[in-house]
Coordinates of C-alpha atoms in Angstrom, one line a residue:
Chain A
X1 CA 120.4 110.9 135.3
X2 CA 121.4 110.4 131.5
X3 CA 118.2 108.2 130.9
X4 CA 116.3 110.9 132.5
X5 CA 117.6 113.6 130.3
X6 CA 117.5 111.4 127.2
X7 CA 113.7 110.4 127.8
X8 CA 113.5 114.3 128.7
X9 CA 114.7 115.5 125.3
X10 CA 112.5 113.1 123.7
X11 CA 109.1 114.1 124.8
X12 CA 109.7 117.8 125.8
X13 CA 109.3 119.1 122.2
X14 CA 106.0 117.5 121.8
X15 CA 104.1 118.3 125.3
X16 CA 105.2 121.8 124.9
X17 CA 104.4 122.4 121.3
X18 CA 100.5 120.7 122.8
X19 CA 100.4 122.8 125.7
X20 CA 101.2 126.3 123.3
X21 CA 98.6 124.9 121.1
X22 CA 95.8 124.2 124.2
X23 CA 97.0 127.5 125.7
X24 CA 96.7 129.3 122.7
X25 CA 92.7 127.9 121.8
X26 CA 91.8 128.0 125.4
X27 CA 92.6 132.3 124.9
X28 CA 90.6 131.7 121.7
X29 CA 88.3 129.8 122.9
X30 CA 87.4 130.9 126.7
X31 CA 87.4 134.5 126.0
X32 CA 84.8 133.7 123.5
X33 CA 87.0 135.0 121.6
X34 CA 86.4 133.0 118.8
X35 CA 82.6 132.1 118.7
X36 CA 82.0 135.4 118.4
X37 CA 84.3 135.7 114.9
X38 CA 82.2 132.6 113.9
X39 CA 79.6 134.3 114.7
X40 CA 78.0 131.2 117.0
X41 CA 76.9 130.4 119.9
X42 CA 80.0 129.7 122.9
X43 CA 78.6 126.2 124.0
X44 CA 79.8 125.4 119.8
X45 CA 82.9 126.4 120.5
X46 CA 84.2 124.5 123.8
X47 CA 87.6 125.4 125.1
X48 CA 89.9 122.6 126.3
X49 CA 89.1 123.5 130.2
X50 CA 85.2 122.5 128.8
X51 CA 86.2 119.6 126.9
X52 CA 88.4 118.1 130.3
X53 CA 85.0 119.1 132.5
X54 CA 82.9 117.7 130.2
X55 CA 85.8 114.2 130.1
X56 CA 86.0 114.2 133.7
X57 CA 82.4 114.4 134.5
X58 CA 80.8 111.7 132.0
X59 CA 84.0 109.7 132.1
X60 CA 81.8 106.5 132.9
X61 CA 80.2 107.1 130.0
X62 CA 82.9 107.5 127.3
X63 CA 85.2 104.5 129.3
X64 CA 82.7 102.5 128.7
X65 CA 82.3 103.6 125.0
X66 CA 85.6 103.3 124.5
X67 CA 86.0 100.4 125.6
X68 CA 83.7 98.8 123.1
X69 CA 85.6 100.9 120.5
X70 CA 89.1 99.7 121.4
X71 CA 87.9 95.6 121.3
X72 CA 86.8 96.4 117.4
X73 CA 90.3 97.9 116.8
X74 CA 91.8 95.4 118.2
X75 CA 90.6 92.2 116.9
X76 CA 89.9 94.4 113.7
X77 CA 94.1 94.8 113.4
X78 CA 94.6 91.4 114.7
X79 CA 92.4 89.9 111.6
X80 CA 94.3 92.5 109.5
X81 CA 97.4 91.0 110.2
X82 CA 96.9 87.7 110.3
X83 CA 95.8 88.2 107.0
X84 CA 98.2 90.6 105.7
X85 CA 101.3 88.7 106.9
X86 CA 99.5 85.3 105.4
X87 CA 99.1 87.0 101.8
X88 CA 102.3 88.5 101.5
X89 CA 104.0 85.4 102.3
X90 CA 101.5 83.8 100.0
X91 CA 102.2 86.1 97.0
X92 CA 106.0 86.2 97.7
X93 CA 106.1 82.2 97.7
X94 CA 104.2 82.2 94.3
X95 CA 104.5 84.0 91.1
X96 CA 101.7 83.0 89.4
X97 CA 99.7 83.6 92.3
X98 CA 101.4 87.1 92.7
X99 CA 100.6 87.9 89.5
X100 CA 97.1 87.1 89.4
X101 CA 95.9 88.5 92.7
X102 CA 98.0 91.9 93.2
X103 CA 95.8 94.0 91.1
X104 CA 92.9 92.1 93.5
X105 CA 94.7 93.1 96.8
X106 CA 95.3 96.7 95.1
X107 CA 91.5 97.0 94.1
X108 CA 90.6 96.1 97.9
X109 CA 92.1 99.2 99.0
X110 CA 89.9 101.2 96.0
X111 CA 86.6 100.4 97.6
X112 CA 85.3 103.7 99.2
X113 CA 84.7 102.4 102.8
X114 CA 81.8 104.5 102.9
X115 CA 80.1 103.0 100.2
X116 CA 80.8 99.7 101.6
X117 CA 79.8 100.3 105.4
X118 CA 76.0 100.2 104.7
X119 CA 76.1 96.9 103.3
X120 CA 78.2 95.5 105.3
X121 CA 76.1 96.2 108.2
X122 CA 73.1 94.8 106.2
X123 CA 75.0 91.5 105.9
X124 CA 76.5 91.4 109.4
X125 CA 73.6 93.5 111.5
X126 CA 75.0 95.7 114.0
X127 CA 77.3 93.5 116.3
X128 CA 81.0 93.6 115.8
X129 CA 81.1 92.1 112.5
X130 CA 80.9 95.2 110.3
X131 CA 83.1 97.0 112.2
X132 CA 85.8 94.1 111.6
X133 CA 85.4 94.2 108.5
X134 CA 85.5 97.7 108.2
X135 CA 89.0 97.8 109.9
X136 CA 90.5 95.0 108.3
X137 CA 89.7 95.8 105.1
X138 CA 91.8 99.3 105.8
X139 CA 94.3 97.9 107.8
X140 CA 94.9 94.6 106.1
X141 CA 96.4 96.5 102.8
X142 CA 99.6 98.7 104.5
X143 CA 100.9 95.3 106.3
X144 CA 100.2 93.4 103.3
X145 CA 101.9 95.5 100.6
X146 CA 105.0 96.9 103.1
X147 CA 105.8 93.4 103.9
X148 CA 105.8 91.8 100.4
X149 CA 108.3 94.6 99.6
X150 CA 110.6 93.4 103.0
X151 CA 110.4 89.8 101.4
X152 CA 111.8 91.1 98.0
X153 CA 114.1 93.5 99.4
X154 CA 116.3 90.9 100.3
X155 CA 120.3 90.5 99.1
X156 CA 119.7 88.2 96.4
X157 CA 123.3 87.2 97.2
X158 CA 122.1 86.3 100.7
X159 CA 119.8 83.7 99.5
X160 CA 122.3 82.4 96.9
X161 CA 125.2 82.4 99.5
X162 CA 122.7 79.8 102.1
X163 CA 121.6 77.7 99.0
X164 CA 125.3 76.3 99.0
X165 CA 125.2 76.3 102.7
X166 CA 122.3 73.7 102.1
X167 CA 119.4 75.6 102.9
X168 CA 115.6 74.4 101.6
X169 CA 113.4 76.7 100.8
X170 CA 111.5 77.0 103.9
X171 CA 115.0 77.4 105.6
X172 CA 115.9 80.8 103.7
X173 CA 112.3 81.7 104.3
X174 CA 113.3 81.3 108.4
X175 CA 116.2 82.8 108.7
X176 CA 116.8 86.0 105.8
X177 CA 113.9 86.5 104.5
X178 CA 111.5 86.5 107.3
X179 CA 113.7 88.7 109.4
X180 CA 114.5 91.0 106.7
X181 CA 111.1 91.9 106.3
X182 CA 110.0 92.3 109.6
X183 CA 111.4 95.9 109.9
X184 CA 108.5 96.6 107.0
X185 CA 106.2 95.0 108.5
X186 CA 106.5 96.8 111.7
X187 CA 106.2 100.0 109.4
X188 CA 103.1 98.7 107.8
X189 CA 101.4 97.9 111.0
X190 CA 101.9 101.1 112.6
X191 CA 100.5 102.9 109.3
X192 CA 98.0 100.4 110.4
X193 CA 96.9 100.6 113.7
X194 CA 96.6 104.8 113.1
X195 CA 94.1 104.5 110.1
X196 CA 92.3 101.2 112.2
X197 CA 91.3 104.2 114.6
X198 CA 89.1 106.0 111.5
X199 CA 87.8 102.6 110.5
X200 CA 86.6 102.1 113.4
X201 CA 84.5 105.5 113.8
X202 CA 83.4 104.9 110.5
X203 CA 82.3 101.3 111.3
X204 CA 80.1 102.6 114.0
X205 CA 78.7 105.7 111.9
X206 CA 77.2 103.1 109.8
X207 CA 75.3 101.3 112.3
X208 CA 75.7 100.6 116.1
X209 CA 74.8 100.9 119.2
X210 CA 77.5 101.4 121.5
X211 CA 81.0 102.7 120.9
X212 CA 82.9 106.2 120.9
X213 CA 81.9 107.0 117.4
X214 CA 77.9 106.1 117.8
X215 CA 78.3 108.7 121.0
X216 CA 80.3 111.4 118.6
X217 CA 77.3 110.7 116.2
X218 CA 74.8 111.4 118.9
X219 CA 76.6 114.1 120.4
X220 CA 76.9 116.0 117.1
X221 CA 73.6 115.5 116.5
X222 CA 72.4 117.3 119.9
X223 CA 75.2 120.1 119.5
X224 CA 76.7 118.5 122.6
X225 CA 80.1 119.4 121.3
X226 CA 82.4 119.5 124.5
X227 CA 81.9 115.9 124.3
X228 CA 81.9 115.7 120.6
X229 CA 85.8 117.0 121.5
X230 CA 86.5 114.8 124.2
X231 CA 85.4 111.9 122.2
X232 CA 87.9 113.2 119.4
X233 CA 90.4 113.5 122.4
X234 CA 90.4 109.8 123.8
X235 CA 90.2 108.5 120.1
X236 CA 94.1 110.0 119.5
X237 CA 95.1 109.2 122.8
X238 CA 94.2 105.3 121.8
X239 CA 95.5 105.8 118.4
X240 CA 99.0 107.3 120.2
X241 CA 99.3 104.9 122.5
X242 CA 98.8 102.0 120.4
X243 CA 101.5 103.0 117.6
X244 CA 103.9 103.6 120.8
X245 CA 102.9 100.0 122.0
X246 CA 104.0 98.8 118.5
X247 CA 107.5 101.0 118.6
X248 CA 108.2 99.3 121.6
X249 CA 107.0 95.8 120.8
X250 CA 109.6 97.0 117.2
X251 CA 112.7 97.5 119.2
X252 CA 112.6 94.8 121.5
X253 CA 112.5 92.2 118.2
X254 CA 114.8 94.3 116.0
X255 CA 117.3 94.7 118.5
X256 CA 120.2 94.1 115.4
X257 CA 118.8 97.9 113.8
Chain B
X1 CA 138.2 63.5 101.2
X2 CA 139.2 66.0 98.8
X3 CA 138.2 66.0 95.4
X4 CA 138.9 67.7 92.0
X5 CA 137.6 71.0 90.0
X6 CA 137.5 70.7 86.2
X7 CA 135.6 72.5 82.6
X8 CA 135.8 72.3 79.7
X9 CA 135.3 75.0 76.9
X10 CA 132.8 76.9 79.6
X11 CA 131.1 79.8 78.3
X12 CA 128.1 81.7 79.2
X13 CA 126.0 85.0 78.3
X14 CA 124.0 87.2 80.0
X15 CA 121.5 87.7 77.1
X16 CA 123.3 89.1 74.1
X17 CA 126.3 90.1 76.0
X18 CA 128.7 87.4 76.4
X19 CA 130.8 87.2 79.3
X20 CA 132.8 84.3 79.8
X21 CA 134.2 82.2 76.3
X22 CA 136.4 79.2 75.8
X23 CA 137.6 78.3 79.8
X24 CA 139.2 75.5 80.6
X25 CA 140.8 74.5 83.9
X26 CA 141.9 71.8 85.8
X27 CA 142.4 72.0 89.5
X28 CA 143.8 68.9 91.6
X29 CA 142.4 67.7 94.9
X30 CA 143.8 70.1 97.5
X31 CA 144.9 72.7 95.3
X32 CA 144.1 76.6 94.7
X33 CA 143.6 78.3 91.4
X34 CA 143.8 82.2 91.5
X35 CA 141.6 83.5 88.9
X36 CA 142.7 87.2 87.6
X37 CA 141.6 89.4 85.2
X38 CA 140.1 93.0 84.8
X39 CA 136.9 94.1 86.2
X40 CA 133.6 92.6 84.0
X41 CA 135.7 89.8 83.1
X42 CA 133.4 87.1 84.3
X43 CA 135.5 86.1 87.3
X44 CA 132.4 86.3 89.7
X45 CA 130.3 84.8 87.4
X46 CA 132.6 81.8 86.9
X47 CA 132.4 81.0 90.2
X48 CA 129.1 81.2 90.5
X49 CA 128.7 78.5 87.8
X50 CA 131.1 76.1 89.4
X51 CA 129.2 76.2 92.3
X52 CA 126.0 75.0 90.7
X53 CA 124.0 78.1 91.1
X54 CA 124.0 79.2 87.5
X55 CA 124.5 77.0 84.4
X56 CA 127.0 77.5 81.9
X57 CA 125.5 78.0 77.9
X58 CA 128.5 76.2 76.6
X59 CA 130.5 73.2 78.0
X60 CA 130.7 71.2 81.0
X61 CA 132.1 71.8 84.9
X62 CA 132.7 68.3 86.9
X63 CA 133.3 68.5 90.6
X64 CA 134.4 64.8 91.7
X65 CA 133.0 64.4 88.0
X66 CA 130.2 65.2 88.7
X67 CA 128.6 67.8 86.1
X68 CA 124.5 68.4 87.3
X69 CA 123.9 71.7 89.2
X70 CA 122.5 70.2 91.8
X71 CA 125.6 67.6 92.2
X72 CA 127.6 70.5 92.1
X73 CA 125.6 72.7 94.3
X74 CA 126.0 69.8 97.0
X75 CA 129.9 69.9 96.9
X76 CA 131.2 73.0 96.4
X77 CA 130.3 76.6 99.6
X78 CA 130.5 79.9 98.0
X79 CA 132.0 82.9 99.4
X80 CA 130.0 86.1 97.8
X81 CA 132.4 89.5 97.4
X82 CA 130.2 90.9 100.2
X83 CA 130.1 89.3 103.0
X84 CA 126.3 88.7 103.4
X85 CA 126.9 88.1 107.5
X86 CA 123.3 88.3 107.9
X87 CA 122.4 91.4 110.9
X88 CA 119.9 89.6 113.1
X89 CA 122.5 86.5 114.0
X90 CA 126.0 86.7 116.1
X91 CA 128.8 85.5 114.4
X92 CA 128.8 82.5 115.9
X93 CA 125.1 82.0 115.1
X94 CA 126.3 82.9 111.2
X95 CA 129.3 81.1 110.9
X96 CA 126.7 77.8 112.4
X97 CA 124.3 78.6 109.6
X98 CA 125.5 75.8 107.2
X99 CA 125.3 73.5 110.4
X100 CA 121.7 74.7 111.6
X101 CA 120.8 74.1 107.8
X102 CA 122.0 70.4 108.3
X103 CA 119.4 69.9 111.0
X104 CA 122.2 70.1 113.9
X105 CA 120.9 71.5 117.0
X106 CA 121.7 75.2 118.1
X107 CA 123.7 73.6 121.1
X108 CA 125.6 71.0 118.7
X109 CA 126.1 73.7 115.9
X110 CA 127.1 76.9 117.8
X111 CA 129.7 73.9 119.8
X112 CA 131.4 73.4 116.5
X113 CA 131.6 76.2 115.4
X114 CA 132.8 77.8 118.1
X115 CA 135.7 75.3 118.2
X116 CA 137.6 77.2 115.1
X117 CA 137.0 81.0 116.7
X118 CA 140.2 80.7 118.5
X119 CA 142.0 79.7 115.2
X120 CA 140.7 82.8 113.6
X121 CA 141.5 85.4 115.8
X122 CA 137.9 85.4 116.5
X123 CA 137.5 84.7 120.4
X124 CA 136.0 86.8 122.3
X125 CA 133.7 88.2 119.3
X126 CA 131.0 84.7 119.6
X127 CA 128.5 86.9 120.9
X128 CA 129.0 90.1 118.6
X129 CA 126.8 91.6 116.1
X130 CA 128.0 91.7 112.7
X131 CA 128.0 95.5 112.4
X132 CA 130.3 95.1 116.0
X133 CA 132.7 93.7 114.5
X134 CA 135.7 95.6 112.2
X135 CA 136.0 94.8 108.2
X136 CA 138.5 92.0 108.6
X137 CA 136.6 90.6 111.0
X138 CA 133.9 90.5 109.0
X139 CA 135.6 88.5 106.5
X140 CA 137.1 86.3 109.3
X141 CA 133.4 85.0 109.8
X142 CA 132.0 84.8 106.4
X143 CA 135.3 82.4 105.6
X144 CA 134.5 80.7 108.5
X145 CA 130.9 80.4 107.7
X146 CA 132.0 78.7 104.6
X147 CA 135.0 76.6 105.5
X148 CA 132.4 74.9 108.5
X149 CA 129.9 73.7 105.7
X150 CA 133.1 71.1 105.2
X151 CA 132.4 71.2 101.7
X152 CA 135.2 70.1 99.6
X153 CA 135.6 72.5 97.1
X154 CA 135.5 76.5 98.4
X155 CA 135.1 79.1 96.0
X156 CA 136.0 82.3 97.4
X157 CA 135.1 85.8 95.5
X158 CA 137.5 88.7 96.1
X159 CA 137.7 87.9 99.7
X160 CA 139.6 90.7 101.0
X161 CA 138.6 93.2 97.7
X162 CA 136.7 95.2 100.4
X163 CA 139.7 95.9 103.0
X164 CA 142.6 98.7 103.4
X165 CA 146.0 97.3 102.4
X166 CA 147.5 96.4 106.1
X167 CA 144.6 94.3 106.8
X168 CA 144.2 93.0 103.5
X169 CA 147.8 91.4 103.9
X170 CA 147.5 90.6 107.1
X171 CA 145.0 88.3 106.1
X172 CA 146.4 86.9 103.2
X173 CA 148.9 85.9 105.5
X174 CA 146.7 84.4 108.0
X175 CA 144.7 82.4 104.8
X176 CA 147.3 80.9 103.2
X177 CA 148.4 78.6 106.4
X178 CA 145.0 77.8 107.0
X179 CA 144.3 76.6 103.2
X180 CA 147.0 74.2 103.2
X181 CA 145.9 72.9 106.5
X182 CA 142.1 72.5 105.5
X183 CA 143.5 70.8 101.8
X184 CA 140.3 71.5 100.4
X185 CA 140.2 72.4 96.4
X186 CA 139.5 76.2 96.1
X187 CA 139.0 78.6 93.7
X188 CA 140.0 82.3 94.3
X189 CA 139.0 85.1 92.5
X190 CA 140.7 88.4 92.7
X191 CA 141.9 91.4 90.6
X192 CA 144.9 91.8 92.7
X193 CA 147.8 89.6 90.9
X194 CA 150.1 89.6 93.9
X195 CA 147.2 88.4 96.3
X196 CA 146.4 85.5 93.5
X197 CA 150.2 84.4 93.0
X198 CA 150.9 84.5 96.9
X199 CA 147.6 82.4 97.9
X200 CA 147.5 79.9 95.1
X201 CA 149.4 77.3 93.4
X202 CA 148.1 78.1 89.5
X203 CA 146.8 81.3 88.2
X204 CA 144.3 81.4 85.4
X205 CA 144.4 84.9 84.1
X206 CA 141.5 86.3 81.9
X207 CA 141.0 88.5 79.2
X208 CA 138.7 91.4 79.5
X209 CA 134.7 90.8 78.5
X210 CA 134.2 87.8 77.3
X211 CA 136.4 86.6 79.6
X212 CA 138.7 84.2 77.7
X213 CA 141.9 82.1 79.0
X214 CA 144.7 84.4 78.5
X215 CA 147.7 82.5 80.7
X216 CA 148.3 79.7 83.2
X217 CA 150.9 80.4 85.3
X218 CA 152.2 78.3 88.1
X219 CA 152.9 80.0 91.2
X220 CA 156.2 80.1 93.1
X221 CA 156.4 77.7 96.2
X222 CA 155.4 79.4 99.0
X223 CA 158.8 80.9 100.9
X224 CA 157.3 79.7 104.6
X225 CA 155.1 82.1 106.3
X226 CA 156.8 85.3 105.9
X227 CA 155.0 87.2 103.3
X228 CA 157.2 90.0 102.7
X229 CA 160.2 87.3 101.7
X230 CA 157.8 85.5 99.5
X231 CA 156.5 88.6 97.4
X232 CA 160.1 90.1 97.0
X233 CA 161.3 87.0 96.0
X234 CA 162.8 87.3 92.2
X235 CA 161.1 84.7 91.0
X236 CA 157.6 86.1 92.4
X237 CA 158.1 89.6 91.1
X238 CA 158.6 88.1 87.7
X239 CA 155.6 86.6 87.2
X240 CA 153.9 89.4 88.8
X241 CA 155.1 91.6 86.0
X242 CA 154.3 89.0 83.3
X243 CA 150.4 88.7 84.7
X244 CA 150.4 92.4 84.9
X245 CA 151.5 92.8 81.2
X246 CA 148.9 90.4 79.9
X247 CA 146.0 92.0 81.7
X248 CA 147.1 95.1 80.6
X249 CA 147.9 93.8 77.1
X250 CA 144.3 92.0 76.5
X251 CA 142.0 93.1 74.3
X252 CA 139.2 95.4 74.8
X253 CA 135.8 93.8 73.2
X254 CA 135.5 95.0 69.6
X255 CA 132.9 93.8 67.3
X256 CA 134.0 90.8 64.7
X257 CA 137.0 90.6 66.1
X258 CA 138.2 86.8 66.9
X259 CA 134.8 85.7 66.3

């Protein structure tokens, strides 16, 4: 009973805030309502009952699409954070090399990824590589730089107190530094895994051939926008469910917090 | 084995500010010197160079004679003025760390540590979370955590600074039994004169920044257990009143002056 309620007072305000919002467009929308403001044609301006025909009836089509979609983002983070968690240990071990290479990670997060898309597909063709790159290059920075700032938040005192309780080096790494910067890094992936979703879309844009954002691309181009909106729809729904799988994955390991 | 604490005229800075000037101590195997003085005296600091973890500008310390940081660093546990019980371990798990440091199994470790939780009022509380646990608790299993690294020299920082008076005396109480049991050499640093005469054998008393020796006092022999006897005792309150006046009496930092 009290779980129930508790679970029940968490996702109550959010599904009926949706529900006003989809209630309130589909009056907009349905009615025609609003096309005609815009002054364009209805099939332009689908309402939600359209979008869910439109899911329910190609839903082969856009599983399959976002399928494909859902594999980049995944081994796209997974490179990211790999990576990420293997440069801010780097840089936190070393000051020299801290130094030298955090205006280089900074930089990496300057590049407009649109300007970098095209040739990245002209190195890597249009396979899966691009679209990894595309990801981790935008995902690899919030993990990286949120998890160097966990290792130097640490109690200096902490560290001082196991040096006389013989600790090496790699000992304090284990057991206070490490786990006092895995709350950050938690942070840092789920900024993460929400902005992998745009990489991904953008990835595709570029160059592709299968994948929920070459299908948005070809829908918008046919004015096929029910789908168009669907597409938009299953792209949040992955993008929801994977920074819910991370929560969850968070409190499980930080079960001290 | 127990070994002995010594320096001789130690002083350090902390860039142009100097904080500590002129020290020297002597502290026999088994022994306990209370260091007082007023806040930004240096106190913390001084322990912090005994230890090993910061070398002194000016003179020498020798644990067992010996004077490297490192040599020193391998002798002497550190108790910081917060407790630093780190979140994501028990406190069985923290009082094991210096153990689990050693190379000692979790089994072998969490075993001998465990063995003193009964001693410290602690069983029952193996399997808690730091932030379960009340403030003298706390403290309870940061001493621990220290006194298992069976180093021979302990240097404890305002142990109880942190605690409301009842607990704060209750532990004094509880400490001083389990000091003279462990005859290790330790260093206590407090602002609290009473807590520093009742828990130690000498008291160094400091002046304010730099700090500079301003007294050595012996302390009264400890009365047996009962605290309350032993702080209203007449020669106790005495040199209370004569610590108190020369902390009160020392001299603020002023420029030139005793050069």
């Amino acid at each position: 009973m009290k779980a129930a309620g508790h679970t029940a007072r968490i996702w109550l305000p959010p599904l009926v805030l949706v529900l006003v919002l989809l209630g309130l467009w589909q009056l907009a929308a349905g009615t025609g309502f609003l096309a005609d403001r815009l002054g364009l044609d209805d099939f332009l301006v689908p309402s939600p009952a359209q979008v869910a025909e439109v899911l329910w009836q190609d839903r082969g089509l856009i599983a399959d699409n976002a399928a494909v979609t859902l594999v980049e983002i995944l081994a796209g983070f997974a490179v990211a954070l790999l990576l990420g968690l293997a440069v801010a240990t780097l840089l936190h071990f070393s000051d020299l090399v801290r130094r030298a290479s955090y205006p280089v990670v900074v930089a990496s997060q300057t590049i407009p990824i649109i300007v970098i898309a095209p040739i990245l597909v002209v190195w890597f063709g249009y396979g899966i590589g691009p679209k990894l790159a595309v990801i981790a290059l935008i995902c690899f920075f919030p993990i990286a730089v949120n998890t160097l700032d966990g290792l130097r938040s640490v109690d200096p005192d902490s560290v001082r107190m196991m040096r006389t309780l013989y600790a090496s080096r790699s000992q304090i790494f284990r057991r206070v530094e490490a786990p006092a910067a895995l709350p950050y890094a938690f942070s840092g992936a789920k900024i993460a895994v929400a902005v992998a979703v745009i990489g991904a879309v953008f990835g595709e844009w570029v160059g592709s051939e299968r994948g929920l954002g070459h299908l948005m691309l070809q829908d918008n181009a046919q004015l096929m926008t029910a789908r168009l909106f669907a597409s938009v729809a299953v792209l949040s729904l992955i993008a929801i469910v994977l920074f819910s799988l991370i929560g969850l994955v968070e409190r499980a390991l930080l079960r001290w917090r | 084995m127990t070994v002995s604490l010594s320096g001789r005229g130690v002083g350090h800075s902390f860039g142009d500010i100097a904080v500590l000037d002129g020290l020297d101590f002597e502290v026999a195997p088994g022994q306990v010197l209370g260091v007082v003085g007023p806040s930004g005296c240096g106190k913390s600091t001084l322990l912090e160079l005994i230890c090993g973890l910061r070398r002194p500008d000016r003179g020498t310390i020798a644990v067992a004679g010996r004077i490297t940081e490192r040599e020193r660093l391998a002798r002497s546990a550190w108790m910081p003025q917060t407790d630093c019980l780190l979140p994501w371990y028990t406190a069985l798990d923290n009082a094991a760390l210096a153990l689990r440091n050693l190379g000692h199994s979790r089994v072998e470790a969490r075993a001998e540590a465990g063995r003193l939780f009964d001693r410290f009022g602690l069983s029952g509380f193996e399997h808690a979370r730091p932030d379960q646990l009340s403030g003298g608790m706390r403290q309870r299993v940061a001493f621990l955590r220290t006194l298992v690294s069976r180093k021979d020299v302990l240097l404890l920082d305002e142990p109880f600074a942190s605690l409301d008076a009842i607990t704060r005396a209750e532990l004094q109480e509880w400490l001083l039994p389990v000091l003279s049991a462990e005859n290790r050499t330790v260093v206590l640093v407090t602002h609290d004169v009473e807590e520093a005469l009742y828990l130690s054998d000498t008291v160094l008393a400091l002046t304010a920044r730099p700090g500079r020796p301003a007294a050595m006092i012996e302390a009264p022999p400890g009365a047996g257990p009962a605290r309350e006897h032993v702080v209203t005792g007449a020669g106790f309150g005495r040199r209370r009143e004569e610590l108190l006046g020369l902390l009160k009496r020392s001299p603020e930092p002023t420029a030139g002056e005793r050069g």
